[in-house]
Coordinates of C-alpha atoms in Angstrom, one line a residue:
M1 CA 0.0 0.0 0.0
P2 CA 1.6 3.3 -1.0
S3 CA 2.4 5.7 1.8
S4 CA 1.3 9.3 1.9
P5 CA 4.0 11.8 1.2
A6 CA 5.7 13.2 4.2
P7 CA 5.2 16.9 4.9
A8 CA 8.2 19.2 4.1
A9 CA 10.3 20.5 6.9
A10 CA 8.5 23.2 8.8
P11 CA 9.7 26.7 8.2
T12 CA 11.4 28.5 11.1
E13 CA 10.7 32.1 10.0
A14 CA 8.5 34.3 7.8
F15 CA 8.8 37.9 6.8
V16 CA 5.8 40.0 7.6
W17 CA 4.7 42.4 4.8
T18 CA 2.1 45.1 5.2
W19 CA 0.2 47.6 3.2
L20 CA 0.4 51.0 4.9
P21 CA -2.7 53.2 5.0
G22 CA -3.4 54.7 1.6
Q23 CA -0.8 52.6 -0.2
T24 CA -1.2 50.0 -3.0
T25 CA 2.1 48.2 -2.6
P26 CA 3.4 46.4 0.5
V27 CA 6.6 47.0 2.5
V28 CA 8.3 44.5 4.8
A29 CA 7.5 45.3 8.4
G30 CA 9.5 42.6 10.2
R31 CA 10.2 39.0 10.9
L32 CA 8.2 36.3 12.7
T33 CA 10.5 33.6 14.1
K34 CA 9.6 30.2 15.7
A35 CA 10.9 30.2 19.2
T36 CA 11.0 27.6 22.0
G37 CA 8.0 26.0 23.4
G38 CA 5.8 26.4 20.3
T39 CA 5.8 30.2 20.5
Y40 CA 6.5 32.8 17.8
A41 CA 8.4 36.0 18.3
F42 CA 8.2 39.2 16.1
N43 CA 10.6 42.0 15.6
Y44 CA 10.4 45.0 13.3
G45 CA 12.9 45.5 10.6
R46 CA 15.3 48.5 10.8
S47 CA 14.1 49.8 7.5
Y48 CA 10.5 49.8 8.6
L49 CA 11.3 51.5 11.9
A50 CA 13.1 54.2 9.9
R51 CA 10.0 55.0 7.8
T52 CA 8.2 58.2 8.7
D53 CA 4.9 56.6 7.8
A54 CA 5.4 53.4 9.7
I55 CA 2.6 52.3 12.0
S56 CA 2.5 49.6 14.6
L57 CA 0.8 46.4 13.6
N58 CA -1.0 46.6 17.0
E59 CA 0.2 49.3 19.5
R60 CA -0.7 47.2 22.6
E61 CA 1.3 44.1 21.6
L62 CA 3.7 45.2 18.9
P63 CA 4.7 48.8 19.6
L64 CA 7.2 50.4 17.2
Q65 CA 10.5 49.5 18.9
T66 CA 13.6 47.5 18.2
G67 CA 14.3 43.9 19.3
A68 CA 12.2 40.8 19.7
L69 CA 8.9 41.9 21.3
P70 CA 7.6 39.9 24.3
L71 CA 4.3 38.1 23.9
L72 CA 1.3 39.2 25.9
P73 CA 0.5 36.8 28.8
G74 CA -1.0 33.5 27.6
L75 CA -0.4 34.0 23.9
S76 CA 1.8 31.8 21.7
M77 CA 2.1 34.4 18.9
P78 CA 1.0 38.0 18.5
G79 CA -2.7 38.2 18.1
C80 CA -2.6 40.7 15.2
I81 CA -0.5 38.2 13.2
R82 CA -2.7 35.3 14.2
D83 CA -5.7 37.3 12.8
A84 CA -4.1 36.9 9.3
S85 CA -3.7 33.2 9.6
P86 CA -6.2 31.0 7.6
D87 CA -9.4 29.9 9.2
A88 CA -10.5 26.3 9.6
W89 CA -11.6 26.1 6.0
G90 CA -8.4 27.6 4.7
R91 CA -6.4 25.2 6.7
R92 CA -8.3 22.2 5.2
V93 CA -7.4 23.6 1.7
I94 CA -3.7 23.9 2.6
I95 CA -3.6 20.4 4.1
N96 CA -5.2 19.0 1.0
R97 CA -2.6 20.7 -1.2
T98 CA 0.6 20.3 0.8
V99 CA 0.2 16.9 2.6
G100 CA -1.8 15.0 0.0
L101 CA -3.9 13.2 2.7
T102 CA -7.6 12.7 2.3
G103 CA -10.7 12.0 4.4
A104 CA -10.2 11.2 8.1
A105 CA -6.4 11.2 7.7
A106 CA -6.4 14.8 6.5
A107 CA -8.7 15.8 9.4
A108 CA -6.1 14.6 11.9
V109 CA -3.3 16.7 10.4
D110 CA -2.3 20.0 12.0
L111 CA 0.6 21.8 10.3
D112 CA 3.0 24.3 11.8
E113 CA 1.5 27.9 12.1
L114 CA 4.3 29.3 9.8
T115 CA 3.3 26.8 7.1
Y116 CA -0.3 28.0 7.2
L117 CA 0.9 31.6 7.0
L118 CA 3.2 31.0 4.1
E119 CA 1.0 28.6 2.1
S120 CA -2.2 30.7 2.3
G121 CA -3.2 33.2 -0.4
S122 CA -1.7 36.7 -0.3
D123 CA -5.1 38.4 -0.7
R124 CA -6.0 37.4 2.8
I125 CA -8.2 39.4 5.1
G126 CA -6.6 42.6 6.4
A127 CA -3.4 44.3 5.3
L128 CA -0.7 41.6 6.1
D129 CA 1.0 39.0 4.0
F130 CA 3.9 36.5 4.7
Q131 CA 6.9 35.8 2.5
T132 CA 10.1 33.8 2.7
S133 CA 12.0 36.9 1.4
A134 CA 12.6 40.2 3.1
T135 CA 13.3 42.0 -0.2
V136 CA 10.9 40.7 -2.8
H137 CA 7.2 40.3 -2.4
T138 CA 5.8 37.5 -4.6
P139 CA 2.0 37.4 -4.3
R140 CA 0.4 34.0 -4.1
A141 CA -2.7 34.7 -6.1
A142 CA -5.7 32.5 -6.9
R143 CA -6.5 32.0 -10.5
A144 CA -9.7 33.9 -11.6
A145 CA -12.3 31.2 -11.9
P146 CA -16.1 31.0 -12.3
L147 CA -18.2 30.1 -9.2
A148 CA -19.0 26.7 -10.6
M149 CA -15.3 25.8 -10.6
L150 CA -14.8 27.2 -7.1
L151 CA -17.8 25.2 -5.9
Q152 CA -16.5 22.0 -7.4
A153 CA -13.1 22.6 -5.8
A154 CA -14.7 23.3 -2.4
E155 CA -16.8 20.1 -2.6
K156 CA -13.6 18.0 -3.3
V157 CA -11.9 19.5 -0.3
E158 CA -14.9 18.9 1.9
Q159 CA -15.0 15.3 0.8
G160 CA -11.3 14.9 1.5
M161 CA -10.5 14.3 -2.2
P162 CA -7.2 15.7 -3.8
L163 CA -7.6 18.6 -6.1
T164 CA -6.4 18.8 -9.7
P165 CA -3.8 21.5 -10.3
E166 CA -6.5 23.6 -12.0
L167 CA -8.9 23.4 -9.1
D168 CA -6.1 23.9 -6.6
A169 CA -5.1 27.1 -8.3
A170 CA -8.7 28.3 -8.3
L171 CA -9.1 27.7 -4.6
R172 CA -5.7 29.1 -3.6
H173 CA -7.1 31.7 -1.1
G174 CA -7.4 30.9 2.6
P175 CA -9.6 33.5 4.3
S176 CA -8.6 34.4 7.8
I177 CA -11.8 35.8 9.3
G178 CA -14.7 33.3 9.2
G179 CA -15.2 29.7 10.2
A180 CA -15.2 26.2 8.9
R181 CA -17.7 26.6 6.0
P182 CA -16.5 26.2 2.4
K183 CA -15.6 29.5 0.9
A184 CA -13.4 31.3 -1.6
M185 CA -12.5 34.9 -2.6
I186 CA -13.5 36.4 -5.9
E187 CA -13.0 39.7 -7.7
D188 CA -15.7 41.5 -9.8
G189 CA -14.6 44.8 -11.3
D190 CA -14.2 47.3 -8.5
R191 CA -15.3 45.0 -5.7
K192 CA -14.1 41.9 -4.0
F193 CA -16.3 39.2 -2.4
I194 CA -16.1 36.3 -0.1
A195 CA -18.2 33.5 -1.6
K196 CA -19.7 31.0 0.9
F197 CA -21.0 27.7 -0.4
S198 CA -23.4 25.1 0.9
A199 CA -21.9 22.2 2.9
S200 CA -22.8 18.6 2.4
N201 CA -24.1 18.2 6.0
D202 CA -26.4 21.3 5.9
L203 CA -29.8 20.3 7.3
Y204 CA -31.4 23.5 6.0
S205 CA -30.5 26.3 3.6
V206 CA -27.7 27.8 5.7
V207 CA -26.6 30.1 2.9
K208 CA -30.0 31.6 2.5
A209 CA -30.4 31.9 6.2
E210 CA -27.3 34.0 6.5
F211 CA -28.4 36.1 3.6
I212 CA -31.7 36.8 5.3
A213 CA -30.1 37.6 8.6
M214 CA -27.5 40.0 7.0
R215 CA -30.3 41.8 5.0
L216 CA -32.6 42.1 8.0
A217 CA -29.7 43.4 10.1
A218 CA -29.1 46.2 7.5
E219 CA -32.9 47.0 7.5
C220 CA -32.7 47.3 11.3
G221 CA -30.2 50.1 10.7
L222 CA -27.0 48.2 11.5
T223 CA -23.8 48.7 9.5
V224 CA -23.5 45.4 7.7
A225 CA -21.4 44.1 4.8
P226 CA -23.5 44.1 1.6
V227 CA -24.6 40.6 0.5
R228 CA -26.2 39.0 -2.5
L229 CA -27.2 35.5 -3.5
G230 CA -25.8 33.6 -6.5
R231 CA -26.1 30.2 -8.0
A232 CA -23.6 27.6 -9.2
L233 CA -24.1 24.0 -10.1
N234 CA -27.7 24.4 -8.9
K235 CA -26.5 25.4 -5.5
D236 CA -26.9 28.6 -3.6
V237 CA -23.8 30.8 -3.1
L238 CA -23.6 33.8 -0.7
L239 CA -21.5 36.7 -1.9
I240 CA -20.3 39.0 0.9
E241 CA -18.7 42.2 -0.3
R242 CA -15.3 42.8 1.3
F243 CA -14.9 45.9 3.4
D244 CA -11.1 45.6 3.8
R245 CA -10.3 46.5 0.1
E246 CA -10.6 49.8 -1.8
R247 CA -10.1 50.0 -5.6
T248 CA -8.1 53.1 -6.7
P249 CA -6.6 54.0 -10.1
D250 CA -3.2 52.9 -8.8
G251 CA -4.5 49.5 -7.6
W252 CA -6.1 47.9 -4.5
R253 CA -5.7 49.5 -1.1
R254 CA -5.9 47.3 1.9
K255 CA -7.3 48.1 5.3
A256 CA -5.7 46.7 8.4
L257 CA -8.0 44.8 10.7
L258 CA -7.8 43.6 14.3
S259 CA -10.2 41.0 15.6
A260 CA -12.0 41.6 18.9
L261 CA -10.2 38.5 20.2
T262 CA -6.9 40.3 19.6
L263 CA -8.1 43.5 21.1
L264 CA -9.2 41.6 24.2
E265 CA -5.7 40.0 24.3
L266 CA -7.0 36.5 24.1
D267 CA -6.5 33.5 21.9
E268 CA -8.8 30.6 20.9
L269 CA -8.0 28.7 24.1
M270 CA -9.1 31.7 26.2
A271 CA -12.0 32.8 23.9
R272 CA -14.6 31.6 26.4
H273 CA -13.6 34.6 28.6
A274 CA -14.5 37.1 26.0
S275 CA -17.3 39.6 26.9
Y276 CA -19.2 42.4 25.4
G277 CA -18.4 44.4 28.6
D278 CA -14.7 44.1 28.1
L279 CA -15.0 45.0 24.5
A280 CA -17.1 48.0 25.4
D281 CA -14.3 49.2 27.7
I282 CA -11.8 49.1 24.9
I283 CA -14.2 51.0 22.6
R284 CA -14.6 53.8 25.2
Q285 CA -10.8 54.1 25.5
R286 CA -9.4 53.5 22.0
F287 CA -12.1 53.8 19.3
T288 CA -13.3 56.8 17.2
N289 CA -16.9 57.9 18.0
P290 CA -17.1 55.6 21.1
R291 CA -20.8 56.5 21.9
D292 CA -22.1 55.7 18.4
T293 CA -19.9 52.6 18.3
L294 CA -21.2 51.3 21.6
H295 CA -24.8 51.8 20.4
E296 CA -23.9 49.9 17.2
L297 CA -22.4 47.1 19.1
F298 CA -25.4 46.9 21.4
G299 CA -27.6 46.7 18.3
R300 CA -25.6 43.9 16.9
L301 CA -25.9 42.0 20.2
V302 CA -29.6 42.4 20.2
F303 CA -30.0 41.4 16.6
N304 CA -27.8 38.3 17.2
I305 CA -30.2 37.2 19.9
L306 CA -33.3 38.0 17.8
C307 CA -32.1 36.1 14.8
G308 CA -30.7 33.1 16.8
N309 CA -27.0 33.7 15.9
T310 CA -25.1 32.3 18.9
D311 CA -21.8 32.2 16.9
D312 CA -21.0 35.8 17.9
H313 CA -17.5 34.9 19.1
A314 CA -14.7 37.4 19.4
R315 CA -13.3 36.6 15.9
N316 CA -16.7 37.6 14.5
H317 CA -16.2 41.2 15.6
A318 CA -13.4 43.3 14.2
A319 CA -12.0 46.8 13.9
F320 CA -10.1 48.8 11.3
W321 CA -6.7 50.0 12.6
D322 CA -5.0 53.1 11.0
G323 CA -2.1 53.3 13.4
A324 CA -3.7 55.8 15.7
R325 CA -7.3 54.8 16.3
L326 CA -9.7 51.9 15.9
S327 CA -13.1 51.9 14.3
L328 CA -15.7 49.1 14.1
T329 CA -15.9 47.3 10.8
P330 CA -19.3 46.4 9.2
A331 CA -20.9 43.4 10.7
Y332 CA -20.3 40.0 9.1
D333 CA -21.0 36.3 9.8
I334 CA -24.4 36.9 11.2
C335 CA -25.9 33.5 10.6
P336 CA -28.8 31.9 12.5
Q337 CA -27.6 28.7 14.3
S338 CA -29.6 25.5 14.6
R339 CA -30.6 24.5 18.1
T340 CA -31.9 21.3 19.5
G341 CA -33.5 22.6 22.7
T342 CA -35.2 25.8 23.8
E343 CA -32.3 27.4 25.7
A344 CA -29.3 29.0 24.0
N345 CA -26.2 31.0 24.9
Q346 CA -24.2 33.7 23.1
A347 CA -20.6 32.9 22.5
M348 CA -19.5 36.1 24.4
H349 CA -20.6 37.1 27.9
I350 CA -23.3 39.7 27.9
F351 CA -23.5 41.0 31.5
G352 CA -21.0 39.8 34.0
T353 CA -20.4 36.2 33.2
R354 CA -23.9 35.6 32.0
H355 CA -24.5 34.8 28.4
A356 CA -28.0 33.4 28.0
S357 CA -29.5 34.4 24.7
Q358 CA -32.1 36.6 26.3
L359 CA -33.0 40.2 25.8
R360 CA -33.4 40.8 29.5
L361 CA -29.6 40.6 29.8
C362 CA -29.2 43.2 27.1
L363 CA -31.5 45.5 29.2
E364 CA -29.4 44.9 32.3
A365 CA -26.2 45.7 30.4
A366 CA -27.6 48.9 28.7
A367 CA -25.4 51.2 30.8
T368 CA -22.3 49.4 29.6
F369 CA -23.2 50.6 26.1
L370 CA -23.9 54.2 27.3
L371 CA -27.6 53.6 26.9
T372 CA -30.4 54.2 29.3
P373 CA -32.9 51.3 30.0
A374 CA -35.5 53.4 28.0
G375 CA -33.1 53.9 25.1
A376 CA -32.2 50.2 25.0
G377 CA -35.8 49.2 25.1
T378 CA -36.6 51.5 22.2
L379 CA -33.8 50.0 20.1
I380 CA -35.0 46.4 20.9
R381 CA -38.6 47.2 20.1
S382 CA -37.5 48.8 16.8
Q383 CA -35.6 45.7 15.7
I384 CA -38.5 43.4 16.6
A385 CA -40.9 45.6 14.6
V386 CA -38.6 45.6 11.5
I387 CA -38.1 41.8 11.6
R388 CA -41.8 41.2 11.9
Q389 CA -42.6 43.6 9.1
R390 CA -39.8 42.6 6.7
F391 CA -39.2 38.9 7.4
D392 CA -41.4 37.6 4.6
A393 CA -40.3 40.1 2.0
V394 CA -36.6 39.3 2.6
C395 CA -37.4 35.6 2.5
D396 CA -39.0 36.2 -0.8
E397 CA -35.8 37.9 -2.0
A398 CA -33.9 34.7 -1.0
G399 CA -36.5 32.4 -2.6
L400 CA -36.7 30.6 0.7
S401 CA -39.2 27.7 0.8
Q402 CA -42.2 27.8 3.1
V403 CA -40.7 24.9 5.1
D404 CA -37.4 26.6 5.8
R405 CA -39.2 29.9 6.4
A406 CA -41.3 28.3 9.1
L407 CA -38.2 26.7 10.6
L408 CA -36.4 30.0 10.7
R409 CA -39.3 31.9 12.2
S410 CA -40.0 29.4 15.0
R411 CA -36.6 28.2 15.9
Q412 CA -34.3 31.2 15.3
F413 CA -35.9 34.5 14.4
L414 CA -37.9 36.0 17.3
N415 CA -37.5 32.7 19.2
A416 CA -39.5 32.4 22.5
Y417 CA -36.4 32.0 24.7
A418 CA -35.1 35.4 23.7
F419 CA -38.2 37.0 25.3
E420 CA -38.4 35.1 28.6
G421 CA -38.4 37.4 31.6
L422 CA -39.5 40.5 29.6
S423 CA -42.6 42.6 30.2
E424 CA -45.5 42.4 27.8
E425 CA -44.5 45.6 26.0
F426 CA -41.9 43.6 24.0

């Protein structure tokens, strides 16, 4: 029986390149080195520190100074760099390509973090890229491909089947913000999109459910990434417009992003400690327009509860970073989650250490978001009214079946558990 090819020797360093604000070409910022105990150390390059327009990658953990920068407590690598690493889906694509294993054998593989950084596509989320050279930036670009080809490639990865060179080139990108669902990045004129595909184990139309949630969130007045539905190989495809790219006559500008997990100085192993309250504290101290931002974050929390999205973990919130201040990105990954019972919990704590998916906790936490109880109640009632009034119309936009529509309405949108403990006015 032929043996699977052995992985190549793991790299020991990667050079970190960044697109500075307003620029369309990257510069090398520094070097990430594998250290002892499975940790990774970063230091800025002298040429970068000498630039008058240099900005820190994250002022809290990587201030502009010489030498290897110490990691924040509990972290194995700087969070702002980990933000640029491929998500679960991107890692599956890389394992499929580099190791050649399939099925359950591929699922058991976990490559070195530097390998993931160096093997993922250069058009990753945010403004960072990773190279083996400190002097020449060679982009790892995906081949322009129709949705049908991307969907075919995604299905093969999901099934643990090796890709042909053509399909591998089409699916080269590994998104860094998102989850485990099949996806790819595409370009259409002056805009770029993340395309999300159906998965083989979907029990209902997850793609349409996310489209409906994102559209209704926008109708509720929240700042949300624009979405549209497409079709490929008789399957639904959700297209989410990227907010970290801007087309200019000179090329694409990239916007630096920091996840809420990084802002909270946590990693995946500590993510269960993430809270809206702690994020609100950071917003008050470091964000532009903190009052408006807090009201927006409160609105997103309320909508997540009203639509049944319990996957509101700290990587599903992010901020733009310009080197001086932070500002909240548009909302993304608002997707109703299936539930087997009545009760549910949000991924982040809402008030204290409580995280039950209930509006009464939002009301208790109102002051954290610089809202009065009356103001919080008005916002909640407004979202409820919009969802009730626009639910069917948005479902019609999505072409959602009556069966799936009834499931969404009863189990996720305006679910009974969200309203427990509230007065009749809601």
